[in-house]
Coordinates of C-alpha atoms in Angstrom, one line a residue:
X500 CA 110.5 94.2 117.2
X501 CA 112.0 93.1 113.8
X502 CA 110.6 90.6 111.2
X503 CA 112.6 88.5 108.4
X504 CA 111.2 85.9 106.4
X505 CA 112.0 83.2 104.7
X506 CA 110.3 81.5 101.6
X507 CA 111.4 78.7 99.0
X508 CA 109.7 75.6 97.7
X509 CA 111.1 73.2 99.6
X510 CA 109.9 73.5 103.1
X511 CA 112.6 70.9 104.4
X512 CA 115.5 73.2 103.3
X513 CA 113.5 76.5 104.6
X514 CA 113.4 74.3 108.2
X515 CA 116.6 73.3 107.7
X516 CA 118.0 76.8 107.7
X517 CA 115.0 78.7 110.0
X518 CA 116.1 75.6 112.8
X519 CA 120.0 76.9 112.5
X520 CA 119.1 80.2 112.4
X521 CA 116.9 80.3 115.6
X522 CA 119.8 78.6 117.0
X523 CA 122.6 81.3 115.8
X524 CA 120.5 84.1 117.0
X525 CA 119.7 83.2 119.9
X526 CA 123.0 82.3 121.1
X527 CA 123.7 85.7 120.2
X528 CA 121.3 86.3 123.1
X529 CA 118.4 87.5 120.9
X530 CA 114.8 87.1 121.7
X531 CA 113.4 85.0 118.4
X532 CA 110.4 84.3 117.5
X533 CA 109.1 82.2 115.1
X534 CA 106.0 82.5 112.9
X535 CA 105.1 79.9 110.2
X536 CA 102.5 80.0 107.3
X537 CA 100.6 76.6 107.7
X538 CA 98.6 75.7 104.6
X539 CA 94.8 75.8 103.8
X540 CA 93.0 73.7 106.4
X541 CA 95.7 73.0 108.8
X542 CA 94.2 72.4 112.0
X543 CA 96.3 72.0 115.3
X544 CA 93.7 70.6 117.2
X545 CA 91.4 67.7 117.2
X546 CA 87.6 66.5 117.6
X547 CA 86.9 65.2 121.2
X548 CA 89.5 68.1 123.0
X549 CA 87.6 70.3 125.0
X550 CA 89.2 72.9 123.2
X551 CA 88.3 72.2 119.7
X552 CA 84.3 71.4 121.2
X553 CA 84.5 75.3 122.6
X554 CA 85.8 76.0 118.9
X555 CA 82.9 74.1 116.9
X556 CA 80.1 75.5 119.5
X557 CA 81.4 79.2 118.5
X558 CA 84.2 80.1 120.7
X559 CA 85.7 82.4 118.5
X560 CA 89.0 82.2 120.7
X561 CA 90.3 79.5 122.5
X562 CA 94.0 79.3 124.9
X563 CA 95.2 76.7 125.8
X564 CA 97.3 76.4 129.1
X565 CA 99.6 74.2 130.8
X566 CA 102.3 74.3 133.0
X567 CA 105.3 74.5 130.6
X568 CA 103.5 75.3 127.3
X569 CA 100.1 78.1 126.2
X570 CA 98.7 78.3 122.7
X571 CA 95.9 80.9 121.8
X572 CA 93.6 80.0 118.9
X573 CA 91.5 82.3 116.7
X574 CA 89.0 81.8 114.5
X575 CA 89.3 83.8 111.3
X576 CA 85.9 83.2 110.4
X577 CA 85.0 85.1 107.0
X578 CA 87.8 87.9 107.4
X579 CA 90.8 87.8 105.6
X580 CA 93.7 86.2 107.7
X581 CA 95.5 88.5 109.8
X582 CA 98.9 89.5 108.1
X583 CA 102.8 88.6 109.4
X584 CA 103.2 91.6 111.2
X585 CA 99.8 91.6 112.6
X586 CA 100.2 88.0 114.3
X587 CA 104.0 88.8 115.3
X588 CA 102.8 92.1 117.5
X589 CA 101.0 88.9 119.0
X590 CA 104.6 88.1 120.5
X591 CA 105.4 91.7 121.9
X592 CA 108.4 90.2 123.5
X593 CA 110.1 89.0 121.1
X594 CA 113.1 91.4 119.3
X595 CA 113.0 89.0 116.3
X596 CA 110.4 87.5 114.4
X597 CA 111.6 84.9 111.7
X598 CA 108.3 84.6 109.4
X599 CA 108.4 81.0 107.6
X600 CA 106.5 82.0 104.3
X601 CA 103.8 84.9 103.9
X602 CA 105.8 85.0 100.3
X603 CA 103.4 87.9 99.3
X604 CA 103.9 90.3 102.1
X605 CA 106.3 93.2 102.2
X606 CA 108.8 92.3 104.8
X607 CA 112.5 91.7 103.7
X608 CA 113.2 87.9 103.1
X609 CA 115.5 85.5 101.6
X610 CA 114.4 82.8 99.2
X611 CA 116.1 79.3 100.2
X612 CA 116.9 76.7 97.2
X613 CA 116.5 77.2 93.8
X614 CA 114.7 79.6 91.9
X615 CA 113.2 76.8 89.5
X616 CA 109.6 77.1 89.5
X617 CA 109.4 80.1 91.6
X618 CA 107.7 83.5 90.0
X619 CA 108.0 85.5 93.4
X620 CA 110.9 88.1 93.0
X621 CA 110.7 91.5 94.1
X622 CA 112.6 94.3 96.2
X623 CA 111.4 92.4 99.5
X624 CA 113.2 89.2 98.3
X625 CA 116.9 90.6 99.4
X626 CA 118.6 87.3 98.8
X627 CA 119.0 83.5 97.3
X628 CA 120.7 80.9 99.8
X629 CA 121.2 77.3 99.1
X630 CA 121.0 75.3 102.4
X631 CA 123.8 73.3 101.6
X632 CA 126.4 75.6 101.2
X633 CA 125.3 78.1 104.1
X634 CA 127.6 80.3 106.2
X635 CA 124.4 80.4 109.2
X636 CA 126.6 83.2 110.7
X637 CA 127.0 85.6 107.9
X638 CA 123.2 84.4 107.5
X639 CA 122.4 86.0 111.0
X640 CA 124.6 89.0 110.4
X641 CA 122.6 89.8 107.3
X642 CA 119.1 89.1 109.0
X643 CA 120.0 91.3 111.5
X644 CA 121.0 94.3 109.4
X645 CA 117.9 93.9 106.9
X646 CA 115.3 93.1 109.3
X647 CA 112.2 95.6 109.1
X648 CA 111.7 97.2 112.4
X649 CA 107.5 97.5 113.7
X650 CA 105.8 98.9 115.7

């Protein structure tokens, strides 16, 4: 499996551009997989569902399943989150793992948009695209040849 990221400041050009991606890749035939960085306090679920009463009476894991979709929720608890490449060997089937921001983690990424108001720069950030002017193929070719293979 490979990971790639992407990061940026605004989250509806990052979309923008993950959303074409995923579509590039996999008509290349690629398996890709997604794995976005929600923000403090995001949670997917809901009081009154069974499953978040089995999370609030200390269910420290809870999957969901249905007939055309399954989602597995973990509570972190007091340990630090897990990192990208922790929760993408989650998804051993996928060959590509496009991470939407974990800005602060090693694997190669492009930044999306401007660099106004952004401090993160280092040798994991491989890249500045603007949305707007984006050749998505030339995109998947680079993604492809940078991504950082796990194990």
């Amino acid at each position: 499996m490979k990971l790639f990221g992407l990061i940026g400041l605004d989250a509806n050009s990052r979309r923008s551009v993950l959303v074409r991606l995923v579509d590039a890749l996999a008509k290349r035939q690629i398996k890709v997989a997604t794995l976005h960085e929600a923000p403090p306090g995001f949670d997917p679920d809901r009081p009154g569902k069974d499953s978040y009463e089995h999370r609030k009476a200390g269910a420290f894991e809870v999957l969901l399943m249905a007939p055309h979709i399954s989602a597995l929720m973990h509570e972190n608890g007091q340990r630090p989150p897990p990192s990208a490449e922790d929760l993408a060997r989650a998804m051993p089937e996928a060959e590509l793992v496009l991470i939407d921001g974990f800005e602060n983690q090693a694997h190669p990424k492009v930044r999306v948009g401007s660099l106004a108001g952004e401090v993160r720069c280092d040798a994991s950030v491989i890249a500045s695209i603007d949305a707007a002017q984006l050749d998505i193929e030339a995109l998947a070719d680079l993604v492809l040849a940078r991504a950082k293979e796990v194990g």
